[in-house]
CSV table of C-alpha atoms in Angstrom, one decimal:
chain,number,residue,atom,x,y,z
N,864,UNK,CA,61.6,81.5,28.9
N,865,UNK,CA,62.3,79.9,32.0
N,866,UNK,CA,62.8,83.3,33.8
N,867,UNK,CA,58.8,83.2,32.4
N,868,UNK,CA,58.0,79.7,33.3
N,869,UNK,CA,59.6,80.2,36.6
N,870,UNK,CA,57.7,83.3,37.6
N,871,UNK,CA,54.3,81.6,36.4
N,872,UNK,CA,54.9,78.8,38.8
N,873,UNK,CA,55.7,80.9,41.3
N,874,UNK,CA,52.6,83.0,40.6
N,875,UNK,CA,50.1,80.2,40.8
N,876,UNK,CA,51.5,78.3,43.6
N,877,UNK,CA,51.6,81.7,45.6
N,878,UNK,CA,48.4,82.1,44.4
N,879,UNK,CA,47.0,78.5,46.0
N,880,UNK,CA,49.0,78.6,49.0
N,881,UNK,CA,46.9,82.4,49.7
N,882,UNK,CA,43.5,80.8,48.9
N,883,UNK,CA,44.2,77.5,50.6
N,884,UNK,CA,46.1,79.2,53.8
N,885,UNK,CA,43.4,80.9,54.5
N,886,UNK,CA,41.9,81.0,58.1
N,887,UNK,CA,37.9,80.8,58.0
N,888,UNK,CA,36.4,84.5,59.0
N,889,UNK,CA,34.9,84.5,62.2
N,890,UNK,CA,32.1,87.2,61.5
N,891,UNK,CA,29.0,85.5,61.6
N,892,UNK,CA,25.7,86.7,59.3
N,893,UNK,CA,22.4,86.8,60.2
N,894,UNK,CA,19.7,86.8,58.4
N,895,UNK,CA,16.9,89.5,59.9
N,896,UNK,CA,14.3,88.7,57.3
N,897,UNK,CA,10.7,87.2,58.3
N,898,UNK,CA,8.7,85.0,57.1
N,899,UNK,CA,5.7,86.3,54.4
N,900,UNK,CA,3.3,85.1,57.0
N,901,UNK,CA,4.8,87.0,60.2
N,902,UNK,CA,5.8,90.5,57.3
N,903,UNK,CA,1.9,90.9,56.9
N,904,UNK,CA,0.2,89.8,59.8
N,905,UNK,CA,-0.7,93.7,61.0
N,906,UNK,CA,-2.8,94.4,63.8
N,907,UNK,CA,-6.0,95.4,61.3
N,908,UNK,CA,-9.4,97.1,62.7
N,909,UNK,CA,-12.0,94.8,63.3
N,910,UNK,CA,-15.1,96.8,62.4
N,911,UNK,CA,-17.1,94.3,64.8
N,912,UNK,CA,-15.4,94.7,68.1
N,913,UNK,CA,-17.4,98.0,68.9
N,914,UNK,CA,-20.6,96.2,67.8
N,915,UNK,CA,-19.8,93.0,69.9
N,916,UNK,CA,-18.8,95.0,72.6
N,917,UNK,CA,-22.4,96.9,72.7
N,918,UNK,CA,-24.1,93.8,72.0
N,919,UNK,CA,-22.0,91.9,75.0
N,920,UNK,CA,-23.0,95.1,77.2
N,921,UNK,CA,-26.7,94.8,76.1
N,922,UNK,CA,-27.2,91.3,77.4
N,923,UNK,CA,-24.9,91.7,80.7
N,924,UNK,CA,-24.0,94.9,81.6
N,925,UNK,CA,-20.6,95.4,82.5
N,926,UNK,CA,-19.6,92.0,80.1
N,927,UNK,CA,-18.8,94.7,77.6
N,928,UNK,CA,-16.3,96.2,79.7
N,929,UNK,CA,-15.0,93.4,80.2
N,930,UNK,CA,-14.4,92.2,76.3
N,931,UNK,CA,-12.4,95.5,76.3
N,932,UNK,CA,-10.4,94.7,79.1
N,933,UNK,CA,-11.7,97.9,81.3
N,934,UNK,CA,-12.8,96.1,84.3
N,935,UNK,CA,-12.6,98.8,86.8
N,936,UNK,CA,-15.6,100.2,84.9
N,937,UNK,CA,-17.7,97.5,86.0
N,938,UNK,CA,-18.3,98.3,89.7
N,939,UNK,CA,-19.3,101.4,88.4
N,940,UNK,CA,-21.9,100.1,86.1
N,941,UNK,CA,-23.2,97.9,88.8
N,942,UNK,CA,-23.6,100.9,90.9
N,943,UNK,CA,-25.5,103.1,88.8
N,944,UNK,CA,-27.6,100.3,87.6
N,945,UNK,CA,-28.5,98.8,91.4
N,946,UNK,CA,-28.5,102.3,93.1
N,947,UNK,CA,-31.7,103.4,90.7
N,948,UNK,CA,-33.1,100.2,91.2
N,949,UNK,CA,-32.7,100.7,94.7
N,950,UNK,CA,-34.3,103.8,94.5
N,951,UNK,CA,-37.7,102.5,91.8
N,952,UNK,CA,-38.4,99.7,94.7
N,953,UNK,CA,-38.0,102.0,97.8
N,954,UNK,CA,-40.1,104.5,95.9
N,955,UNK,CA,-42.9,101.8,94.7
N,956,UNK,CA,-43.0,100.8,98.3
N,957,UNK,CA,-43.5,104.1,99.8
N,958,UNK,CA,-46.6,105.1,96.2
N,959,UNK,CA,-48.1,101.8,97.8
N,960,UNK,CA,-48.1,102.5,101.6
N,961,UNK,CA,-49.7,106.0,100.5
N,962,UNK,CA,-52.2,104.3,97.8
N,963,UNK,CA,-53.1,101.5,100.0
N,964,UNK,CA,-54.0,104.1,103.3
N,965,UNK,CA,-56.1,106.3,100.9
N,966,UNK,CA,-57.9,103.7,99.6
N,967,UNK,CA,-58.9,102.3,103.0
N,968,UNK,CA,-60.3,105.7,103.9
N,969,UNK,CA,-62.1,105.8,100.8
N,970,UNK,CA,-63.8,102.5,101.7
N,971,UNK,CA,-64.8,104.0,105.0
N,972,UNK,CA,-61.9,102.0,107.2
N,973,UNK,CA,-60.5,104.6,110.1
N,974,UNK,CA,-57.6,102.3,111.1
N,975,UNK,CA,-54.6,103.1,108.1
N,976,UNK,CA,-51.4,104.2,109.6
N,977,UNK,CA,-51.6,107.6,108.5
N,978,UNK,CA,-54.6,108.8,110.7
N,979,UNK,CA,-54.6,111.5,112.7
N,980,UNK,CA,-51.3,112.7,111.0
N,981,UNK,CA,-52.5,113.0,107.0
N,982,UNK,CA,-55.8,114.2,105.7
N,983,UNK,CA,-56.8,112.4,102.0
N,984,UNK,CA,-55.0,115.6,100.5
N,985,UNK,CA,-51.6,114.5,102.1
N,986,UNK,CA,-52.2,110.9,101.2
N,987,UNK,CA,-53.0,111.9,97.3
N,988,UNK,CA,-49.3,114.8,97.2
N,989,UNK,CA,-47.5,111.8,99.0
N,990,UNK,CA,-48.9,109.4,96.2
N,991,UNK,CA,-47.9,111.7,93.4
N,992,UNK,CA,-44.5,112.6,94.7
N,993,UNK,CA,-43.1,108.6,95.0
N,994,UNK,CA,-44.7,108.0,92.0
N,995,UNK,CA,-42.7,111.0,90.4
N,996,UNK,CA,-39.5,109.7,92.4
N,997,UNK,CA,-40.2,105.9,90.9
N,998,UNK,CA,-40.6,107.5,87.4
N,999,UNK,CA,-37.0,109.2,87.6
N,1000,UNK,CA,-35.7,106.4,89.4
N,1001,UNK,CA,-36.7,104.1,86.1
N,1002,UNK,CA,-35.2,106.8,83.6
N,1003,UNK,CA,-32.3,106.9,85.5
N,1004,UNK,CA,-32.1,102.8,85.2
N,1005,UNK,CA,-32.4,103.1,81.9
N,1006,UNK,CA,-30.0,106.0,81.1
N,1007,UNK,CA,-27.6,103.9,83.3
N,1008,UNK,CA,-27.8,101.1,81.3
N,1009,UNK,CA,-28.0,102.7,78.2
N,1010,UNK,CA,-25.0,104.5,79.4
N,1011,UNK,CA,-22.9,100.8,79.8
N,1012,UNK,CA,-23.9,100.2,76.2
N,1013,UNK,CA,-22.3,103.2,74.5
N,1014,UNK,CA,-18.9,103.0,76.8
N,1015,UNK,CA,-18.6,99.7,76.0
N,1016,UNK,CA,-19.2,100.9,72.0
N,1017,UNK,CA,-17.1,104.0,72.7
N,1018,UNK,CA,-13.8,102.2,74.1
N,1019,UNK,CA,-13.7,99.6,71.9
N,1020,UNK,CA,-13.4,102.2,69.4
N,1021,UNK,CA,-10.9,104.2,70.6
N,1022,UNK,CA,-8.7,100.9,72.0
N,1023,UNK,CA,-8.4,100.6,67.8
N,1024,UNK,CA,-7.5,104.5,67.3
N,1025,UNK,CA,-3.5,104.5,67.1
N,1026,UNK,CA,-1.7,107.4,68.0
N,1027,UNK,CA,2.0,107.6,67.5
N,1028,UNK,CA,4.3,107.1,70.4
N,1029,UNK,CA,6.3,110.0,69.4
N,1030,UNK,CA,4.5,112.8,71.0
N,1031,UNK,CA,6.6,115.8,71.8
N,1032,UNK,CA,6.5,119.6,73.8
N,1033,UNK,CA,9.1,121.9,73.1
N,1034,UNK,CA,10.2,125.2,73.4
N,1035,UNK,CA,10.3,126.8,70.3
N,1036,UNK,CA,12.4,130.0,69.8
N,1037,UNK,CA,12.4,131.7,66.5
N,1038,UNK,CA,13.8,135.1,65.6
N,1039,UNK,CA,11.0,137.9,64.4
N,1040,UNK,CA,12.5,139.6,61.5
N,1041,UNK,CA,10.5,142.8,61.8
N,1042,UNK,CA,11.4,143.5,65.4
N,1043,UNK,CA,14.0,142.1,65.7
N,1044,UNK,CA,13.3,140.4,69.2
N,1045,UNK,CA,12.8,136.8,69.6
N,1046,UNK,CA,9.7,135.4,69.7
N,1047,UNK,CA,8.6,132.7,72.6
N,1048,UNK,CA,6.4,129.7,72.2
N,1049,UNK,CA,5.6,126.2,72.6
N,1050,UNK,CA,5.1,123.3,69.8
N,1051,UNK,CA,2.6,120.7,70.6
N,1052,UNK,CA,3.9,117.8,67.7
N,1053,UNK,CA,1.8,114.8,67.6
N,1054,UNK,CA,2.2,112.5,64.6
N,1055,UNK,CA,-1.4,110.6,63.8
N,1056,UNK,CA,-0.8,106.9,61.7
């Protein structure tokens, strides 16, 4: 029995001295969870963005492409836009040089800057012509802005399209089992989300 007792004590004071004696463990844990807030906040579609940024392009042209952070479109848009303006007021100008002679000769006046180098018929195909240049002119302002509108609608549309980083090209070699050559190719692998 005290062989027993003996080898109990030893036992349990073995057993103390291992859990006391023991030297703290140095690895350190981390927790990598997130917070429910930061887990599902996503980067979601805003339906509006393409409507805002038509309706931003609408009242200021080029502000559109701006809200979508394409600003080297808007020296562009400002160049279509003022270059067929440009061309509507030098065109007007020139219809009303041509109007304005003609209708002096019409009320008798010999003194418009086109005598002696345009008869009335000249004056009237001159009229018709800049008025035909002013009336492309304005259709070309208004495709031009029209045009800022639906870029603006267009990119913010796409800037919400995600495509997957992981877009590959590879050869692809397969064996062809009824030739027995190997066939050639490329794969195009392009993953959408």
């Amino acid at each position: 029995m005290t062989h027993n007792f003996l080898y109990s004590l030893v036992f349990i004071l073995g057993g103390f001295l291992l859990t006391f004696g023991q030297v703290q463990d140095s690895l350190e844990v981390r927790t990598t969870m997130i917070s429910t807030k930061e887990a599902f906040k996503l980067d979601l579609y805003d339906p509006l963005a393409p409507a805002r940024s038509a309706f931003y392009s609408a009242v200021l042209p080029g502000l559109g492409q701006a809200y979508n952070g394409s600003y080297w479109k808007i020296p562009l848009v400002y160049a279509g836009i003022g270059t067929s303006l440009y061309l509507v007021i030098q065109n007007d100008s020139q219809y009303n040089r041509y109007r304005d002679a003609y209708k002096r000769r019409l009320a008798g006046f010999t003194d418009d800057e086109f005598q002696n180098i345009l008869e009335n018929e000249g004056l009237i195909n001159a009229q018709k012509q800049f008025r035909q240049n002013k009336e492309f002119a304005i259709l070309a302002t208004v495709a031009f802005y029209l045009l800022n509108i639906v870029d603006a609608n267009v990119d913010a549309h796409l800037r919400q399209f995600d495509v997957s980083r992981d877009l590959s090209l590879k050869p692809n070699f397969q064996p062809n089992y009824l030739s027995g050559n190997v066939d050639y190719g490329l794969t195009l692998n392009f993953k959408f989300n």
